[in-house]
Amino acid sequence: MNRIDRLFGILLLLQTKKYISADKIADQFQISTRTVYRDIKALLEQGVPISFEQPRGYYIVQGYFLPPVSFSSDEANALLIMERMVSRFADKSIFTNYTSALNKVKAVLKHAQKEKLELLNESIKFQLNHEWMNEEFDHLADLQNAISGKYIIEIDYQNQNKESSKREVEAIGLVFYAYNWHLIAWCHLRNEYRDFRVSRIVKVRNLEMPYRKTVHMPLNEYMKSLPVDY
């Protein structure tokens, strides 16, 4: 990677993170931390408002945005094939959001690229046993927001015996295993972490209340108890 591409890559990386350390930037681009410092200085000299907060790392001052970027054909093709994956391994809410994002990508492609993408779109098929996935639920986007926003939600849940219950939960993560999405959350009713299969969630409501539990188990730690080998 030449220096211009690396500088642009660092800028994109900074825009995807709230904070990022010099060590992580160095690992990402396989360069020394001394080179990171030089690259950050070069970006500052070009007017990019980068700041630093100890011990969190570098960040871009709020309000700065890159101009629209172009995509290579390979990048667009990669996004297209991921659309097939999303359509089979996510729910309606995620697929709708992904399709909207992909349409924005297509809008900035050159005419010749669009023609190739349309041809490729007709030439990719993804076959999966429908019994493996329940496509009727529409909750993943709401659950993602609850995790990132750290607010309590109430779910109407139906277990495998078709028994219904209401649960106030603090979501800590989403895990895909056994061909289903699972919500891992602290359940206020059971006073412990529980595993809720997302396809059995009937309804999700934002209670607009922050988490009451101050410290949560890391998701990776909970995953050690799941009945699968990661």
PDB file of C-alpha atoms in Angstrom:
ATOM      1  CA  MET A   1       0.000   0.000   0.000  1.00  0.00           C
ATOM      2  CA  ASN A   2       1.440   3.375  -0.989  1.00  0.00           C
ATOM      3  CA  ARG A   3       1.410   6.290   1.435  1.00  0.00           C
ATOM      4  CA  ILE A   4      -1.518   8.137  -0.165  1.00  0.00           C
ATOM      5  CA  ASP A   5      -3.726   5.039   0.049  1.00  0.00           C
ATOM      6  CA  ARG A   6      -2.575   4.473   3.630  1.00  0.00           C
ATOM      7  CA  LEU A   7      -3.375   8.051   4.673  1.00  0.00           C
ATOM      8  CA  PHE A   8      -6.841   7.723   3.172  1.00  0.00           C
ATOM      9  CA  GLY A   9      -7.249   4.364   4.905  1.00  0.00           C
ATOM     10  CA  ILE A  10      -6.251   5.848   8.270  1.00  0.00           C
ATOM     11  CA  LEU A  11      -8.744   8.657   7.752  1.00  0.00           C
ATOM     12  CA  LEU A  12     -11.522   6.164   7.000  1.00  0.00           C
ATOM     13  CA  LEU A  13     -10.527   4.106  10.046  1.00  0.00           C
ATOM     14  CA  LEU A  14     -10.653   7.179  12.274  1.00  0.00           C
ATOM     15  CA  GLN A  15     -14.158   7.918  11.024  1.00  0.00           C
ATOM     16  CA  THR A  16     -15.368   4.433  11.956  1.00  0.00           C
ATOM     17  CA  LYS A  17     -14.109   4.610  15.550  1.00  0.00           C
ATOM     18  CA  LYS A  18     -14.847   6.934  18.440  1.00  0.00           C
ATOM     19  CA  TYR A  19     -11.246   6.542  19.602  1.00  0.00           C
ATOM     20  CA  ILE A  20      -8.355   4.468  18.277  1.00  0.00           C
ATOM     21  CA  SER A  21      -4.830   4.089  19.594  1.00  0.00           C
ATOM     22  CA  ALA A  22      -1.631   4.447  17.597  1.00  0.00           C
ATOM     23  CA  ASP A  23      -0.850   0.781  18.290  1.00  0.00           C
ATOM     24  CA  LYS A  24      -4.140  -0.361  16.734  1.00  0.00           C
ATOM     25  CA  ILE A  25      -3.585   1.837  13.692  1.00  0.00           C
ATOM     26  CA  ALA A  26      -0.093   0.370  13.360  1.00  0.00           C
ATOM     27  CA  ASP A  27      -1.477  -3.188  13.561  1.00  0.00           C
ATOM     28  CA  GLN A  28      -4.180  -2.427  11.002  1.00  0.00           C
ATOM     29  CA  PHE A  29      -1.737  -1.143   8.397  1.00  0.00           C
ATOM     30  CA  GLN A  30       1.320  -3.195   9.401  1.00  0.00           C
ATOM     31  CA  ILE A  31       3.462  -0.133  10.093  1.00  0.00           C
ATOM     32  CA  SER A  32       5.437   1.168  13.068  1.00  0.00           C
ATOM     33  CA  THR A  33       3.933   3.554  15.616  1.00  0.00           C
ATOM     34  CA  ARG A  34       6.541   6.109  14.538  1.00  0.00           C
ATOM     35  CA  THR A  35       5.082   5.950  11.014  1.00  0.00           C
ATOM     36  CA  VAL A  36       1.592   6.376  12.505  1.00  0.00           C
ATOM     37  CA  TYR A  37       2.723   9.587  14.212  1.00  0.00           C
ATOM     38  CA  ARG A  38       4.120  10.893  10.905  1.00  0.00           C
ATOM     39  CA  ASP A  39       0.926   9.987   9.051  1.00  0.00           C
ATOM     40  CA  ILE A  40      -1.274  11.663  11.661  1.00  0.00           C
ATOM     41  CA  LYS A  41       0.900  14.786  11.389  1.00  0.00           C
ATOM     42  CA  ALA A  42       0.497  14.709   7.581  1.00  0.00           C
ATOM     43  CA  LEU A  43      -3.291  14.518   7.925  1.00  0.00           C
ATOM     44  CA  LEU A  44      -3.265  17.418  10.386  1.00  0.00           C
ATOM     45  CA  GLU A  45      -1.228  19.474   7.923  1.00  0.00           C
ATOM     46  CA  GLN A  46      -3.933  18.829   5.319  1.00  0.00           C
ATOM     47  CA  GLY A  47      -6.560  20.307   7.627  1.00  0.00           C
ATOM     48  CA  VAL A  48      -8.106  17.125   9.039  1.00  0.00           C
ATOM     49  CA  PRO A  49      -9.187  17.977  12.638  1.00  0.00           C
ATOM     50  CA  ILE A  50      -7.638  15.035  14.497  1.00  0.00           C
ATOM     51  CA  SER A  51      -7.280  15.244  18.258  1.00  0.00           C
ATOM     52  CA  PHE A  52      -5.917  12.953  20.968  1.00  0.00           C
ATOM     53  CA  GLU A  53      -7.228  11.948  24.376  1.00  0.00           C
ATOM     54  CA  GLN A  54      -5.130   9.992  26.841  1.00  0.00           C
ATOM     55  CA  PRO A  55      -5.462   6.997  27.232  1.00  0.00           C
ATOM     56  CA  ARG A  56      -8.205   6.415  24.625  1.00  0.00           C
ATOM     57  CA  GLY A  57      -6.318   7.539  21.553  1.00  0.00           C
ATOM     58  CA  TYR A  58      -6.934   9.563  18.407  1.00  0.00           C
ATOM     59  CA  TYR A  59     -10.301  10.804  17.222  1.00  0.00           C
ATOM     60  CA  ILE A  60     -11.739  13.114  14.587  1.00  0.00           C
ATOM     61  CA  VAL A  61     -13.423  16.227  15.930  1.00  0.00           C
ATOM     62  CA  GLN A  62     -17.192  15.940  15.663  1.00  0.00           C
ATOM     63  CA  GLY A  63     -18.696  17.544  12.576  1.00  0.00           C
ATOM     64  CA  TYR A  64     -15.969  16.565  10.101  1.00  0.00           C
ATOM     65  CA  PHE A  65     -17.086  14.421   7.185  1.00  0.00           C
ATOM     66  CA  LEU A  66     -15.333  13.075   4.133  1.00  0.00           C
ATOM     67  CA  PRO A  67     -16.760  14.005   0.740  1.00  0.00           C
ATOM     68  CA  PRO A  68     -18.583  11.190  -1.107  1.00  0.00           C
ATOM     69  CA  VAL A  69     -16.223   8.362  -1.986  1.00  0.00           C
ATOM     70  CA  SER A  70     -16.090   6.186  -5.074  1.00  0.00           C
ATOM     71  CA  PHE A  71     -16.085   2.408  -5.042  1.00  0.00           C
ATOM     72  CA  SER A  72     -14.091  -0.007  -7.142  1.00  0.00           C
ATOM     73  CA  SER A  73     -15.886  -2.811  -8.991  1.00  0.00           C
ATOM     74  CA  ASP A  74     -14.336  -5.360  -6.620  1.00  0.00           C
ATOM     75  CA  GLU A  75     -15.670  -3.478  -3.587  1.00  0.00           C
ATOM     76  CA  ALA A  76     -19.145  -3.211  -5.115  1.00  0.00           C
ATOM     77  CA  ASN A  77     -19.097  -6.911  -6.004  1.00  0.00           C
ATOM     78  CA  ALA A  78     -18.161  -7.797  -2.436  1.00  0.00           C
ATOM     79  CA  LEU A  79     -21.111  -5.772  -1.123  1.00  0.00           C
ATOM     80  CA  LEU A  80     -23.416  -7.459  -3.624  1.00  0.00           C
ATOM     81  CA  ILE A  81     -22.506 -10.969  -2.522  1.00  0.00           C
ATOM     82  CA  MET A  82     -22.945  -9.917   1.100  1.00  0.00           C
ATOM     83  CA  GLU A  83     -26.482  -8.855   0.217  1.00  0.00           C
ATOM     84  CA  ARG A  84     -27.228 -12.519  -0.506  1.00  0.00           C
ATOM     85  CA  MET A  85     -25.810 -13.509   2.870  1.00  0.00           C
ATOM     86  CA  VAL A  86     -27.778 -10.807   4.669  1.00  0.00           C
ATOM     87  CA  SER A  87     -30.997 -11.887   2.966  1.00  0.00           C
ATOM     88  CA  ARG A  88     -30.601 -15.414   4.354  1.00  0.00           C
ATOM     89  CA  PHE A  89     -28.939 -14.883   7.731  1.00  0.00           C
ATOM     90  CA  ALA A  90     -30.598 -11.700   8.973  1.00  0.00           C
ATOM     91  CA  ASP A  91     -34.178 -10.503   9.396  1.00  0.00           C
ATOM     92  CA  LYS A  92     -36.372  -8.019   7.526  1.00  0.00           C
ATOM     93  CA  SER A  93     -35.156  -4.981   9.444  1.00  0.00           C
ATOM     94  CA  ILE A  94     -31.469  -5.632   8.723  1.00  0.00           C
ATOM     95  CA  PHE A  95     -32.097  -6.590   5.095  1.00  0.00           C
ATOM     96  CA  THR A  96     -34.081  -3.382   4.535  1.00  0.00           C
ATOM     97  CA  ASN A  97     -31.288  -1.252   6.026  1.00  0.00           C
ATOM     98  CA  TYR A  98     -28.571  -3.112   4.103  1.00  0.00           C
ATOM     99  CA  THR A  99     -30.439  -2.777   0.808  1.00  0.00           C
ATOM    100  CA  SER A 100     -30.858   0.950   1.416  1.00  0.00           C
ATOM    101  CA  ALA A 101     -27.117   1.306   2.070  1.00  0.00           C
ATOM    102  CA  LEU A 102     -26.246  -0.770  -1.002  1.00  0.00           C
ATOM    103  CA  ASN A 103     -28.485   1.401  -3.184  1.00  0.00           C
ATOM    104  CA  LYS A 104     -26.478   4.438  -2.043  1.00  0.00           C
ATOM    105  CA  VAL A 105     -23.318   2.648  -3.114  1.00  0.00           C
ATOM    106  CA  LYS A 106     -24.823   1.806  -6.511  1.00  0.00           C
ATOM    107  CA  ALA A 107     -25.811   5.454  -6.971  1.00  0.00           C
ATOM    108  CA  VAL A 108     -22.172   6.591  -7.063  1.00  0.00           C
ATOM    109  CA  LEU A 109     -20.965   3.874  -9.437  1.00  0.00           C
ATOM    110  CA  LYS A 110     -20.056   4.626 -13.014  1.00  0.00           C
ATOM    111  CA  HIS A 111     -22.489   3.472 -15.711  1.00  0.00           C
ATOM    112  CA  ALA A 112     -20.233   0.620 -16.873  1.00  0.00           C
ATOM    113  CA  GLN A 113     -19.837  -0.564 -13.268  1.00  0.00           C
ATOM    114  CA  LYS A 114     -23.614  -0.573 -12.792  1.00  0.00           C
ATOM    115  CA  GLU A 115     -24.076  -2.753 -15.887  1.00  0.00           C
ATOM    116  CA  LYS A 116     -21.508  -5.264 -14.623  1.00  0.00           C
ATOM    117  CA  LEU A 117     -23.114  -5.266 -11.183  1.00  0.00           C
ATOM    118  CA  GLU A 118     -26.551  -5.978 -12.639  1.00  0.00           C
ATOM    119  CA  LEU A 119     -25.123  -8.880 -14.654  1.00  0.00           C
ATOM    120  CA  LEU A 120     -23.422 -10.255 -11.550  1.00  0.00           C
ATOM    121  CA  ASN A 121     -26.634  -9.828  -9.558  1.00  0.00           C
ATOM    122  CA  GLU A 122     -28.397 -12.186 -11.963  1.00  0.00           C
ATOM    123  CA  SER A 123     -25.520 -14.662 -11.803  1.00  0.00           C
ATOM    124  CA  ILE A 124     -25.372 -15.261  -8.041  1.00  0.00           C
ATOM    125  CA  LYS A 125     -27.768 -17.602  -6.291  1.00  0.00           C
ATOM    126  CA  PHE A 126     -27.802 -18.591  -2.629  1.00  0.00           C
ATOM    127  CA  GLN A 127     -29.766 -21.721  -1.771  1.00  0.00           C
ATOM    128  CA  LEU A 128     -30.541 -22.575   1.841  1.00  0.00           C
ATOM    129  CA  ASN A 129     -32.989 -24.927   3.496  1.00  0.00           C
ATOM    130  CA  HIS A 130     -35.878 -22.708   4.639  1.00  0.00           C
ATOM    131  CA  GLU A 131     -36.292 -24.804   7.789  1.00  0.00           C
ATOM    132  CA  TRP A 132     -32.960 -23.464   9.011  1.00  0.00           C
ATOM    133  CA  MET A 133     -34.137 -19.877   9.160  1.00  0.00           C
ATOM    134  CA  ASN A 134     -37.268 -18.069  10.299  1.00  0.00           C
ATOM    135  CA  GLU A 135     -37.602 -14.996   8.098  1.00  0.00           C
ATOM    136  CA  GLU A 136     -40.784 -13.680   9.666  1.00  0.00           C
ATOM    137  CA  PHE A 137     -39.273 -11.804  12.609  1.00  0.00           C
ATOM    138  CA  ASP A 138     -38.292  -8.166  12.358  1.00  0.00           C
ATOM    139  CA  HIS A 139     -36.370  -7.313  15.521  1.00  0.00           C
ATOM    140  CA  LEU A 140     -32.618  -7.355  14.900  1.00  0.00           C
ATOM    141  CA  ALA A 141     -32.337  -3.612  14.219  1.00  0.00           C
ATOM    142  CA  ASP A 142     -34.245  -2.788  17.424  1.00  0.00           C
ATOM    143  CA  LEU A 143     -32.100  -5.210  19.410  1.00  0.00           C
ATOM    144  CA  GLN A 144     -28.906  -3.717  17.973  1.00  0.00           C
ATOM    145  CA  ASN A 145     -30.075  -0.264  19.053  1.00  0.00           C
ATOM    146  CA  ALA A 146     -30.848  -1.539  22.564  1.00  0.00           C
ATOM    147  CA  ILE A 147     -27.338  -3.007  22.854  1.00  0.00           C
ATOM    148  CA  SER A 148     -25.545   0.093  21.599  1.00  0.00           C
ATOM    149  CA  GLY A 149     -27.846   2.501  23.468  1.00  0.00           C
ATOM    150  CA  LYS A 150     -27.709   0.470  26.709  1.00  0.00           C
ATOM    151  CA  TYR A 151     -31.395   0.846  27.461  1.00  0.00           C
ATOM    152  CA  ILE A 152     -33.882  -1.631  28.924  1.00  0.00           C
ATOM    153  CA  ILE A 153     -36.359  -3.256  26.588  1.00  0.00           C
ATOM    154  CA  GLU A 154     -39.478  -5.296  27.216  1.00  0.00           C
ATOM    155  CA  ILE A 155     -39.955  -8.333  25.028  1.00  0.00           C
ATOM    156  CA  ASP A 156     -42.984 -10.534  24.491  1.00  0.00           C
ATOM    157  CA  TYR A 157     -41.437 -13.977  24.288  1.00  0.00           C
ATOM    158  CA  GLN A 158     -42.790 -17.385  23.357  1.00  0.00           C
ATOM    159  CA  ASN A 159     -40.755 -20.424  24.377  1.00  0.00           C
ATOM    160  CA  GLN A 160     -40.520 -23.732  22.527  1.00  0.00           C
ATOM    161  CA  ASN A 161     -43.664 -24.951  24.319  1.00  0.00           C
ATOM    162  CA  LYS A 162     -45.617 -21.949  22.969  1.00  0.00           C
ATOM    163  CA  GLU A 163     -45.826 -20.440  26.484  1.00  0.00           C
ATOM    164  CA  SER A 164     -45.829 -16.629  26.434  1.00  0.00           C
ATOM    165  CA  SER A 165     -44.237 -14.208  28.889  1.00  0.00           C
ATOM    166  CA  LYS A 166     -43.152 -10.598  29.178  1.00  0.00           C
ATOM    167  CA  ARG A 167     -39.543  -9.912  30.116  1.00  0.00           C
ATOM    168  CA  GLU A 168     -37.667  -6.728  30.939  1.00  0.00           C
ATOM    169  CA  VAL A 169     -34.123  -7.322  29.772  1.00  0.00           C
ATOM    170  CA  GLU A 170     -30.752  -5.626  29.384  1.00  0.00           C
ATOM    171  CA  ALA A 171     -29.307  -6.879  26.095  1.00  0.00           C
ATOM    172  CA  ILE A 172     -25.557  -7.535  26.026  1.00  0.00           C
ATOM    173  CA  GLY A 173     -25.193  -9.142  22.595  1.00  0.00           C
ATOM    174  CA  LEU A 174     -26.463 -11.087  19.601  1.00  0.00           C
ATOM    175  CA  VAL A 175     -25.020 -14.485  18.695  1.00  0.00           C
ATOM    176  CA  PHE A 176     -25.757 -16.591  15.620  1.00  0.00           C
ATOM    177  CA  TYR A 177     -25.589 -20.324  16.309  1.00  0.00           C
ATOM    178  CA  ALA A 178     -27.617 -23.438  15.438  1.00  0.00           C
ATOM    179  CA  TYR A 179     -28.895 -21.520  12.369  1.00  0.00           C
ATOM    180  CA  ASN A 180     -30.695 -18.959  14.509  1.00  0.00           C
ATOM    181  CA  TRP A 181     -30.032 -15.546  16.003  1.00  0.00           C
ATOM    182  CA  HIS A 182     -30.011 -15.487  19.813  1.00  0.00           C
ATOM    183  CA  LEU A 183     -30.315 -12.464  22.091  1.00  0.00           C
ATOM    184  CA  ILE A 184     -28.151 -12.722  25.194  1.00  0.00           C
ATOM    185  CA  ALA A 185     -29.550 -10.489  27.929  1.00  0.00           C
ATOM    186  CA  TRP A 186     -29.848  -9.966  31.664  1.00  0.00           C
ATOM    187  CA  CYS A 187     -33.432 -10.911  32.545  1.00  0.00           C
ATOM    188  CA  HIS A 188     -34.952  -8.928  35.422  1.00  0.00           C
ATOM    189  CA  LEU A 189     -37.610 -11.612  35.930  1.00  0.00           C
ATOM    190  CA  ARG A 190     -35.103 -14.460  36.393  1.00  0.00           C
ATOM    191  CA  ASN A 191     -32.322 -12.234  37.768  1.00  0.00           C
ATOM    192  CA  GLU A 192     -29.741 -13.931  35.533  1.00  0.00           C
ATOM    193  CA  TYR A 193     -28.456 -13.949  31.976  1.00  0.00           C
ATOM    194  CA  ARG A 194     -30.757 -15.740  29.555  1.00  0.00           C
ATOM    195  CA  ASP A 195     -30.600 -16.845  25.940  1.00  0.00           C
ATOM    196  CA  PHE A 196     -33.647 -15.763  23.880  1.00  0.00           C
ATOM    197  CA  ARG A 197     -34.057 -17.069  20.349  1.00  0.00           C
ATOM    198  CA  VAL A 198     -34.885 -13.998  18.286  1.00  0.00           C
ATOM    199  CA  SER A 199     -37.402 -15.810  16.067  1.00  0.00           C
ATOM    200  CA  ARG A 200     -39.478 -16.467  19.220  1.00  0.00           C
ATOM    201  CA  ILE A 201     -39.620 -12.799  20.190  1.00  0.00           C
ATOM    202  CA  VAL A 202     -43.081 -11.536  19.305  1.00  0.00           C
ATOM    203  CA  LYS A 203     -42.608  -7.862  20.155  1.00  0.00           C
ATOM    204  CA  VAL A 204     -39.891  -5.466  21.354  1.00  0.00           C
ATOM    205  CA  ARG A 205     -40.572  -2.247  23.261  1.00  0.00           C
ATOM    206  CA  ASN A 206     -38.079   0.416  24.265  1.00  0.00           C
ATOM    207  CA  LEU A 207     -38.802   1.320  27.899  1.00  0.00           C
ATOM    208  CA  GLU A 208     -36.565   4.393  27.586  1.00  0.00           C
ATOM    209  CA  MET A 209     -34.748   3.497  30.795  1.00  0.00           C
ATOM    210  CA  PRO A 210     -30.967   3.004  31.138  1.00  0.00           C
ATOM    211  CA  TYR A 211     -29.513  -0.280  32.371  1.00  0.00           C
ATOM    212  CA  ARG A 212     -29.976  -0.806  36.106  1.00  0.00           C
ATOM    213  CA  LYS A 213     -27.201  -3.372  36.337  1.00  0.00           C
ATOM    214  CA  THR A 214     -23.952  -1.422  36.488  1.00  0.00           C
ATOM    215  CA  VAL A 215     -21.542  -4.124  35.252  1.00  0.00           C
ATOM    216  CA  HIS A 216     -22.301  -6.791  32.672  1.00  0.00           C
ATOM    217  CA  MET A 217     -20.508  -9.977  31.744  1.00  0.00           C
ATOM    218  CA  PRO A 218     -18.527  -9.702  28.483  1.00  0.00           C
ATOM    219  CA  LEU A 219     -20.343 -11.479  25.664  1.00  0.00           C
ATOM    220  CA  ASN A 220     -17.264 -13.605  24.926  1.00  0.00           C
ATOM    221  CA  GLU A 221     -17.427 -14.954  28.472  1.00  0.00           C
ATOM    222  CA  TYR A 222     -21.085 -15.909  28.146  1.00  0.00           C
ATOM    223  CA  MET A 223     -20.393 -17.640  24.824  1.00  0.00           C
ATOM    224  CA  LYS A 224     -18.237 -20.199  26.642  1.00  0.00           C
ATOM    225  CA  SER A 225     -21.441 -21.656  28.109  1.00  0.00           C
ATOM    226  CA  LEU A 226     -23.236 -22.027  24.759  1.00  0.00           C
ATOM    227  CA  PRO A 227     -23.852 -25.571  23.457  1.00  0.00           C
ATOM    228  CA  VAL A 228     -21.590 -25.062  20.435  1.00  0.00           C
ATOM    229  CA  ASP A 229     -17.859 -25.051  19.844  1.00  0.00           C
ATOM    230  CA  TYR A 230     -16.617 -21.679  18.565  1.00  0.00           C
TER     231      TYR A 230
END
